[in-house]
């Protein structure tokens, strides 16, 4: 009987609905032929924790029909792969990442596939602030029907900007009813503790649908971490030490160990394995991989390899990237292991200690063989709603970045001060206006920083000061500013700030570095103002060129673009800026530029 | 915003919908007072696998608000329990049992509660055959709003009788939409392999609702076990040796280790722990506990204690009865561990090796203290649909149990032969009619066996022969015949067979032993013809008296009533009887009484 699609709310149910159990049973019983058989394999069994020698796997369509002792009198399979003693592991799962990381799905996927990753759960927080629901749906559409499974979380929509903070519960409910949405994405703990009422209704809507609440509790501990967990949050990918990981495990949270371009925490957390009787609630995630790292390091493969290098047994390391995340998301009946009735997502590697895919099978199809990605990607149309998302009220001028004071008295200014590449704090700096205007001062490393709403809705912008950004000249801007619909710009020169922002508007989004009226480097991001359609190597070169230009202008950071785009973020302490002004994340409160 | 109740389909979602996260967070932060605090406890942390010394737990309403380092400046709690170094474990979960085991919920619960069991998942297969949906809903109603959580699986409805075999998918869909229904109950593997089309539509309806399919694969192995697993089945409670358990684990099934009145498999399976890197997919279950065992041994407490005695570390033993089953059923966000946001289901025991509850807390309320069960049970009305379920077309007479043949030639009869207390096989016995009638023969231990539909619908009955049942006189009958709506009766004397069946009809259900026109023992079961409302000790005495009478009549079995009621069952090999006649479970086919 055919049922309405809306009947199905869960990813596991949607997958199971496509599973023809009758046929799989016939194949297992040797009454129908398998499409594919793998023989002579050492099979990593994540359920029993064993490595099974002389393993056999029979596949029909997208699914595993039988493993172990296959029926002797079966018809010959469509194709037989002799693993010749090599090892087979389940397809890898990245349970927490950000796929809206400058590149498109089409450009990204070959790297993930080559690495043996067959299921990815991505945040969607980057898209919603700039395009709302329509753009988010287009982004979700770009995830479907690809050679590997791409699932998502709904955006928690925590922002320091009122324009992009929060989501109507009715909208969220629509999203979390979708089977491709596994839950609500990371909700920063400070926001939840500061304004629980604003968030708990959406938590409740998600939990009523039996879906998960992903967490982000960087730095929380003790009573406040308990309070965060009590809200129903079920994971955290932010611990950076073994102690932090242990505290989160004890509070019932799944601990996602992050090893990606934002941070690499595996080595520092690895010591936890000596304390744990089992590692079932540890999950390996990337939390996002940059174009450069995708090309030079890869995606999930190096993460699992590093877990082994850090001392985990291969089976445990594989579990952390397969069964454990599948269990966390309620997907263990369909993915995460090699057993009858599971999706035929398999990776053949030389031996259990060497996570180097010789072959990758996704949904029963060989997608990587002899080092070549063979699957055809679905090309997305990226409809109109994904484009032309950068809307300024008018061209910016140098005067738009002027900061005026009331007269020429010396004033105390709240300055964003870089403490690390990402962490800032509020410094108080005495400044002397000149003609009623506060100027940047490269000798004291005090630059202008501005956030400009680029949604065409509010037309707002705010301008402040930043210390420690290092530019001696020019300006850097980007339309992919975190948790906002802003272009964020830092500059030593107001005219250059206007220049790079205007250039971004003409590009329809991107990152631009300029100085003395010249464009030094630019990374066009015409999709959502966040993503580039360019091939990954081209994009990586553009990003590298941007960062090189930034460094030449004086930015002292490992990844100046990352430092720039996080200035609007709602999660990284302490002082942040949006189009409405400065916000202290510790309290969630707006702070005026001038100290009284 | 208030939502329709039907919005919620999952037990975890229904529980979370009652959780006031705002208040729990306030308690964790020390801004509101806890209702209950436990201090100085050794806390078994099932998530990290540790035992945490000096543990503290803050409880608000039904929920745990905080654990570990509580906020120092918090207001005093309503009650503080000083555990004085004793151990706290999560409330125990029985993930697979049969609560329709002669007793009512009200009589059963004090035993489960005293044993520290706070969540029970029961089959409902006993009820549906005799009363259909209406009675099943009444039974489900008897499970709600009790001091501990009672959840259920929908009946898989596999029967050898066409009348009680199967359930309309529309009915099943109604059931599995209910949040108190976790999935589809055990589906016997032989039935699935014999008639997949009859069952897979209901499997699909269950999986579309993101619920589980419980399994029953006694004796299956190799290709056939793979085929069973490929159907989407996710558990099995039938392995009786470590090898069988290992094979099921490898195929992705959760292995439920049974330790109850039907069988005790823990000791034989325990050796598996030497092979497993972790035991996350092992679950301890009772599969049903008899009144006598409830009184003399207890419920889940002795199961966990025995797991420790068999060599499991206490934390692993506790996980197998808490986190593991909670994870299997998608309940781990609300039960199965001691963490913020979980139901406050806690058991205080002397030390990790001694599973003897000093105190039991369920949903934040102390339900057992100083050995006394303090909670008030909800008394069920058991409406009309639960009563008068035994309907015979008319009074039975001795002649109704006559087996006539076509003339006086010797014939070969298919006789049910007892191989063990529960297993039968088809024996072929030459019999000589006398006046066209085949008679039982106590000297050869060949008795009559009959199954009589007592639903008032079909009016059917069948009569056959059984060898090895041992009765020298009289008859035994019971209306709680497995997988059917039958009264099953075995007798040495046709008049006594009629007598005991008629007596059951007058009682509205039950078990009756009689001989030479006298009733020797009887167990009235006026609810559904299956359950007695009597206090557990009274019921246990009645059952013991029945079995004593059966033994005195010659029945050689450990539990003659159990042997009797399983004669109609659809799972235990090989030859079974229902009101339509004999059925060979190996093939699923009906067999005529006489061999051609």
Coordinates of N, CA, C and O in Angstrom, one line a residue, chain A residues 231-348:
Chain A
X231 N 18.7 20.2 29.5 CA 17.8 20.7 28.5 C 17.4 19.7 27.5 O 16.5 19.9 26.7
X232 N 18.2 18.6 27.5 CA 17.9 17.6 26.5 C 18.9 17.5 25.4 O 18.8 16.6 24.5
X233 N 19.9 18.3 25.4 CA 21.1 18.3 24.5 C 21.7 16.9 24.6 O 21.8 16.3 25.7
X234 N 22.1 16.3 23.5 CA 22.6 14.9 23.6 C 24.1 14.7 23.0 O 24.5 13.6 23.0
X235 N 24.7 15.8 22.6 CA 26.1 15.6 22.2 C 26.9 16.9 22.4 O 26.3 18.0 22.6
X236 N 28.2 16.8 22.3 CA 29.1 18.0 22.3 C 30.3 17.6 21.5 O 30.9 16.6 21.7
X237 N 30.7 18.5 20.6 CA 31.9 18.3 19.8 C 33.0 19.3 20.2 O 34.0 19.4 19.5
X238 N 32.9 19.9 21.4 CA 33.8 21.0 21.7 C 34.8 20.6 22.8 O 35.6 21.5 23.1
X239 N 34.8 19.5 23.4 CA 35.9 19.2 24.4 C 37.2 19.2 23.7 O 37.4 18.7 22.6
X240 N 38.2 19.8 24.4 CA 39.5 19.9 23.8 C 40.6 19.1 24.7 O 41.7 19.0 24.3
X241 N 40.2 18.6 25.8 CA 41.0 17.8 26.7 C 40.3 16.6 27.1 O 39.0 16.6 27.1
X242 N 41.0 15.6 27.6 CA 40.4 14.3 28.1 C 39.5 14.6 29.2 O 38.4 14.0 29.3
X243 N 39.8 15.5 30.1 CA 39.0 15.8 31.3 C 37.6 16.3 30.8 O 36.6 16.0 31.4
X244 N 37.7 17.2 29.9 CA 36.4 17.8 29.4 C 35.6 16.7 28.7 O 34.3 16.7 28.9
X245 N 36.2 15.9 28.0 CA 35.5 14.8 27.3 C 34.8 13.9 28.4 O 33.7 13.5 28.3
X246 N 35.6 13.6 29.4 CA 35.1 12.7 30.5 C 33.9 13.3 31.2 O 32.9 12.6 31.4
X247 N 34.0 14.6 31.5 CA 32.9 15.2 32.2 C 31.6 15.2 31.3 O 30.5 14.9 31.8
X248 N 31.8 15.4 30.0 CA 30.6 15.3 29.2 C 30.0 13.9 29.0 O 28.8 13.7 29.1
X249 N 30.9 12.9 28.9 CA 30.4 11.6 28.9 C 29.6 11.2 30.1 O 28.5 10.6 30.0
X250 N 30.1 11.6 31.3 CA 29.4 11.3 32.5 C 28.1 11.9 32.6 O 27.2 11.5 33.3
X251 N 27.9 13.1 31.9 CA 26.6 13.7 32.0 C 25.7 13.2 30.9 O 24.6 13.8 30.6
X252 N 26.1 12.1 30.3 CA 25.2 11.5 29.3 C 25.3 12.0 27.9 O 24.5 11.6 27.0
X253 N 26.2 12.9 27.6 CA 26.4 13.4 26.3 C 27.3 12.5 25.5 O 28.3 12.0 26.0
X254 N 26.9 12.3 24.2 CA 27.9 11.7 23.3 C 29.0 12.7 23.1 O 28.7 13.9 22.9
X255 N 30.2 12.3 23.1 CA 31.4 13.2 22.9 C 31.9 13.0 21.5 O 32.3 11.9 21.1
X256 N 31.8 14.0 20.7 CA 32.3 14.0 19.4 C 33.7 14.6 19.4 O 33.9 15.8 19.9
X257 N 34.7 13.8 19.0 CA 36.1 14.3 19.0 C 36.4 14.9 17.7 O 36.2 14.2 16.7
X258 N 36.7 16.2 17.7 CA 36.9 16.9 16.5 C 38.3 16.9 16.0 O 39.3 17.0 16.7
X259 N 38.4 16.6 14.7 CA 39.7 16.5 14.0 C 39.5 17.1 12.6 O 39.2 16.3 11.7
X260 N 39.6 18.4 12.5 CA 39.3 19.0 11.2 C 40.1 20.3 11.1 O 41.1 20.6 11.8
X261 N 39.6 21.2 10.3 CA 40.3 22.4 10.0 C 40.1 23.5 11.1 O 41.0 24.4 11.2
X262 N 39.0 23.4 11.8 CA 38.8 24.4 12.9 C 39.8 24.1 14.1 O 40.4 25.0 14.6
X263 N 39.8 22.8 14.5 CA 40.7 22.4 15.5 C 41.0 20.9 15.3 O 40.3 20.2 14.7
X264 N 42.1 20.4 15.9 CA 42.4 19.0 15.9 C 42.6 18.6 17.4 O 43.6 18.9 18.0
X265 N 41.6 17.9 17.9 CA 41.6 17.6 19.3 C 41.9 16.2 19.7 O 41.9 15.8 20.9
X266 N 42.1 15.3 18.7 CA 42.2 13.9 19.0 C 43.4 13.6 19.9 O 43.2 12.9 20.9
X267 N 44.5 14.2 19.6 CA 45.7 13.8 20.4 C 45.5 14.2 21.8 O 45.9 13.5 22.7
X268 N 44.9 15.4 22.1 CA 44.8 15.9 23.4 C 43.7 15.1 24.2 O 43.7 15.0 25.4
X269 N 42.8 14.5 23.5 CA 41.7 13.8 24.2 C 42.0 12.3 24.3 O 41.4 11.6 25.1
X270 N 42.9 11.8 23.5 CA 43.1 10.4 23.3 C 43.4 9.6 24.6 O 43.0 8.5 24.8
X271 N 44.0 10.3 25.6 CA 44.3 9.7 26.9 C 43.0 9.1 27.6 O 43.1 8.3 28.4
X272 N 41.9 9.6 27.1 CA 40.6 9.2 27.8 C 40.4 7.7 27.6 O 39.7 7.0 28.4
X273 N 41.0 7.1 26.6 CA 40.7 5.7 26.4 C 41.2 4.8 27.5 O 40.7 3.7 27.7
X274 N 42.2 5.3 28.3 CA 42.7 4.5 29.4 C 41.6 4.4 30.5 O 41.7 3.6 31.4
X275 N 40.7 5.4 30.6 CA 39.8 5.5 31.7 C 38.5 4.7 31.3 O 37.7 4.5 32.3
X276 N 38.2 4.5 30.1 CA 36.9 4.0 29.7 C 36.8 2.5 29.5 O 37.7 1.9 28.9
X277 N 35.8 1.9 30.1 CA 35.6 0.5 29.9 C 35.2 0.2 28.4 O 35.5 -0.8 27.9
X278 N 34.4 1.1 27.9 CA 34.2 1.1 26.4 C 34.0 2.5 25.9 O 33.9 3.4 26.6
X279 N 34.1 2.5 24.5 CA 34.2 3.8 23.9 C 32.9 4.1 23.1 O 32.9 4.8 22.1
X280 N 31.8 3.4 23.5 CA 30.7 3.5 22.6 C 30.1 4.9 22.4 O 29.4 5.1 21.5
X281 N 30.4 5.8 23.3 CA 29.8 7.1 23.2 C 30.8 8.2 22.7 O 30.6 9.4 22.9
X282 N 31.9 7.7 22.1 CA 32.8 8.6 21.5 C 32.6 8.5 20.0 O 32.4 7.4 19.4
X283 N 32.7 9.7 19.3 CA 32.4 9.8 17.9 C 33.5 10.6 17.3 O 33.8 11.7 17.8
X284 N 34.0 10.2 16.2 CA 35.0 11.0 15.5 C 34.3 11.9 14.5 O 33.5 11.5 13.7
X285 N 34.6 13.2 14.5 CA 34.0 14.2 13.5 C 35.0 15.1 13.0 O 36.1 15.3 13.6
X286 N 34.7 15.8 11.9 CA 35.6 16.8 11.4 C 35.2 18.2 11.8 O 36.1 19.0 12.0
X287 N 34.0 18.4 12.0 CA 33.5 19.8 12.3 C 33.8 20.7 11.1 O 33.9 22.0 11.3
X288 N 34.1 20.2 10.0 CA 34.4 21.0 8.8 C 35.9 20.9 8.4 O 36.7 20.9 9.2
X289 N 36.0 20.8 7.1 CA 37.4 20.7 6.5 C 37.5 21.7 5.4 O 36.7 21.8 4.6
X290 N 38.6 22.5 5.5 CA 38.8 23.5 4.5 C 39.2 23.0 3.2 O 39.7 21.8 3.1
X291 N 39.1 23.7 2.1 CA 39.5 23.3 0.8 C 41.0 22.9 0.8 O 41.3 21.8 0.3
X292 N 41.8 23.6 1.4 CA 43.2 23.3 1.4 C 43.5 21.9 2.1 O 44.2 21.1 1.6
X293 N 42.8 21.7 3.3 CA 43.0 20.5 4.0 C 42.4 19.3 3.2 O 42.9 18.2 3.3
X294 N 41.2 19.5 2.6 CA 40.6 18.5 1.8 C 41.6 17.9 0.8 O 41.8 16.7 0.6
X295 N 42.3 18.9 0.1 CA 43.2 18.5 -0.9 C 44.5 17.9 -0.4 O 44.9 16.8 -0.9
X296 N 45.0 18.5 0.7 CA 46.3 18.0 1.1 C 46.2 16.8 2.1 O 47.1 16.0 2.2
X297 N 45.2 16.8 2.9 CA 45.1 15.8 4.0 C 44.0 14.7 3.7 O 44.1 13.6 4.1
X298 N 42.9 15.2 3.1 CA 41.7 14.3 3.0 C 40.6 14.6 3.9 O 40.6 15.7 4.6
X299 N 39.7 13.7 4.1 CA 38.5 14.0 4.9 C 38.4 13.2 6.1 O 39.1 13.4 7.1
X300 N 37.6 12.1 6.1 CA 37.5 11.3 7.3 C 38.6 10.2 7.5 O 38.9 9.8 8.6
X301 N 39.2 9.8 6.4 CA 40.3 8.8 6.5 C 41.4 9.2 7.5 O 41.7 8.4 8.4
X302 N 42.0 10.4 7.3 CA 43.1 10.7 8.3 C 42.6 10.8 9.7 O 43.4 10.6 10.6
X303 N 41.3 11.0 9.9 CA 40.8 11.1 11.3 C 40.8 9.7 11.9 O 41.3 9.5 13.1
X304 N 40.3 8.7 11.2 CA 40.3 7.4 11.8 C 41.8 6.9 11.9 O 42.1 6.2 12.9
X305 N 42.6 7.2 10.9 CA 44.0 6.8 10.9 C 44.7 7.4 12.2 O 45.4 6.7 12.9
X306 N 44.4 8.6 12.5 CA 45.0 9.3 13.6 C 44.5 8.6 14.9 O 45.3 8.5 15.9
X307 N 43.2 8.3 15.0 CA 42.7 7.6 16.2 C 43.5 6.3 16.5 O 43.9 6.0 17.6
X308 N 43.8 5.6 15.4 CA 44.7 4.4 15.6 C 46.1 4.8 16.0 O 46.6 4.2 16.9
X309 N 46.6 5.8 15.4 CA 47.9 6.3 15.8 C 47.9 6.8 17.2 O 49.0 6.7 17.9
X310 N 46.8 7.3 17.7 CA 46.7 7.7 19.1 C 46.5 6.6 20.1 O 46.4 6.8 21.3
X311 N 46.4 5.4 19.6 CA 46.4 4.2 20.5 C 45.1 3.4 20.5 O 45.0 2.4 21.2
X312 N 44.1 3.9 19.9 CA 42.8 3.1 19.9 C 43.1 1.8 19.0 O 43.8 1.9 18.0
X313 N 42.5 0.7 19.4 CA 42.5 -0.4 18.6 C 41.7 -0.1 17.3 O 40.7 0.7 17.3
X314 N 42.1 -0.8 16.2 CA 41.4 -0.4 14.9 C 39.9 -0.6 15.0 O 39.1 0.2 14.5
X315 N 39.4 -1.7 15.7 CA 38.0 -1.9 15.7 C 37.3 -0.7 16.5 O 36.3 -0.2 16.0
X316 N 37.9 -0.3 17.6 CA 37.3 0.8 18.3 C 37.4 2.1 17.5 O 36.4 2.9 17.5
X317 N 38.4 2.3 16.8 CA 38.6 3.5 16.0 C 37.5 3.5 14.9 O 36.8 4.6 14.6
X318 N 37.3 2.4 14.3 CA 36.3 2.3 13.2 C 34.9 2.5 13.8 O 34.0 3.2 13.3
X319 N 34.6 1.9 15.0 CA 33.3 2.0 15.7 C 33.0 3.5 15.9 O 31.9 4.0 15.8
X320 N 34.1 4.3 16.3 CA 33.9 5.7 16.6 C 33.4 6.5 15.3 O 33.0 7.6 15.4
X321 N 33.6 5.9 14.2 CA 33.3 6.6 12.9 C 32.2 5.9 12.2 O 31.9 6.2 11.0
X322 N 31.6 4.9 12.8 CA 30.5 4.1 12.1 C 29.4 3.8 13.1 O 28.4 4.5 13.1
X323 N 29.5 2.7 13.9 CA 28.4 2.3 14.7 C 28.0 3.4 15.8 O 26.8 3.6 16.0
X324 N 29.0 4.0 16.4 CA 28.7 5.0 17.4 C 27.9 6.2 16.9 O 26.8 6.5 17.5
X325 N 28.3 6.8 15.8 CA 27.4 7.9 15.3 C 26.1 7.4 14.8 O 25.1 8.1 15.0
X326 N 26.1 6.2 14.2 CA 24.8 5.7 13.7 C 23.8 5.5 14.9 O 22.7 5.8 14.8
X327 N 24.4 5.0 16.0 CA 23.5 4.8 17.2 C 23.0 6.1 17.7 O 21.9 6.3 18.0
X328 N 23.9 7.1 17.8 CA 23.6 8.4 18.3 C 22.4 9.0 17.5 O 21.4 9.5 18.1
X329 N 22.4 8.8 16.2 CA 21.3 9.4 15.4 C 20.2 8.5 15.1 O 19.3 8.8 14.3
X330 N 20.1 7.3 15.8 CA 19.0 6.4 15.6 C 19.0 5.8 14.2 O 18.0 5.4 13.6
X331 N 20.2 5.6 13.6 CA 20.4 5.1 12.3 C 21.0 3.7 12.3 O 21.3 3.1 11.2
X332 N 21.2 3.1 13.5 CA 21.9 1.8 13.5 C 21.3 0.7 12.9 O 21.9 -0.3 12.6
X333 N 20.0 0.8 12.6 CA 19.3 -0.3 11.9 C 19.6 -0.3 10.4 O 19.3 -1.3 9.7
X334 N 20.1 0.8 9.9 CA 20.3 0.9 8.5 C 21.8 1.2 8.0 O 22.2 0.8 6.9
X335 N 22.6 1.8 8.9 CA 24.0 2.1 8.5 C 24.9 1.8 9.7 O 24.4 1.6 10.8
X336 N 26.2 1.9 9.5 CA 27.1 1.9 10.6 C 27.7 0.5 10.8 O 28.6 0.4 11.7
X337 N 27.3 -0.5 10.1 CA 27.9 -1.8 10.3 C 27.7 -2.7 9.2 O 26.9 -2.4 8.3
X338 N 28.4 -3.9 9.2 CA 28.3 -4.8 8.1 C 27.4 -6.0 8.5 O 27.9 -6.9 9.2
X339 N 26.1 -5.9 8.2 CA 25.2 -6.9 8.6 C 24.0 -6.9 7.6 O 23.8 -6.0 6.9
X340 N 23.3 -8.0 7.6 CA 22.1 -8.1 6.7 C 21.1 -7.0 7.0 O 20.9 -6.6 8.2
X341 N 20.6 -6.4 6.0 CA 19.6 -5.3 6.1 C 20.2 -4.0 6.3 O 19.5 -3.0 6.4
X342 N 21.5 -3.9 6.3 CA 22.2 -2.6 6.3 C 22.5 -2.1 4.9 O 22.7 -3.0 4.0
X343 N 22.6 -0.8 4.7 CA 23.0 -0.3 3.5 C 24.4 -0.9 3.2 O 25.3 -1.0 4.1
X344 N 24.6 -1.2 1.9 CA 25.9 -1.8 1.5 C 26.9 -0.6 1.3 O 27.2 -0.2 0.2
X345 N 27.4 -0.1 2.4 CA 28.4 1.0 2.5 C 29.7 0.3 3.0 O 29.7 0.0 4.2
X346 N 30.6 0.1 2.2 CA 31.8 -0.7 2.6 C 33.1 -0.1 2.0 O 33.1 0.5 0.9
X347 N 34.1 -0.2 2.8 CA 35.4 0.3 2.3 C 36.4 -0.9 2.5 O 36.6 -1.5 3.5
X348 N 37.1 -1.2 1.4 CA 38.2 -2.2 1.4 C 39.5 -1.5 1.6 O 39.9 -0.5 0.9

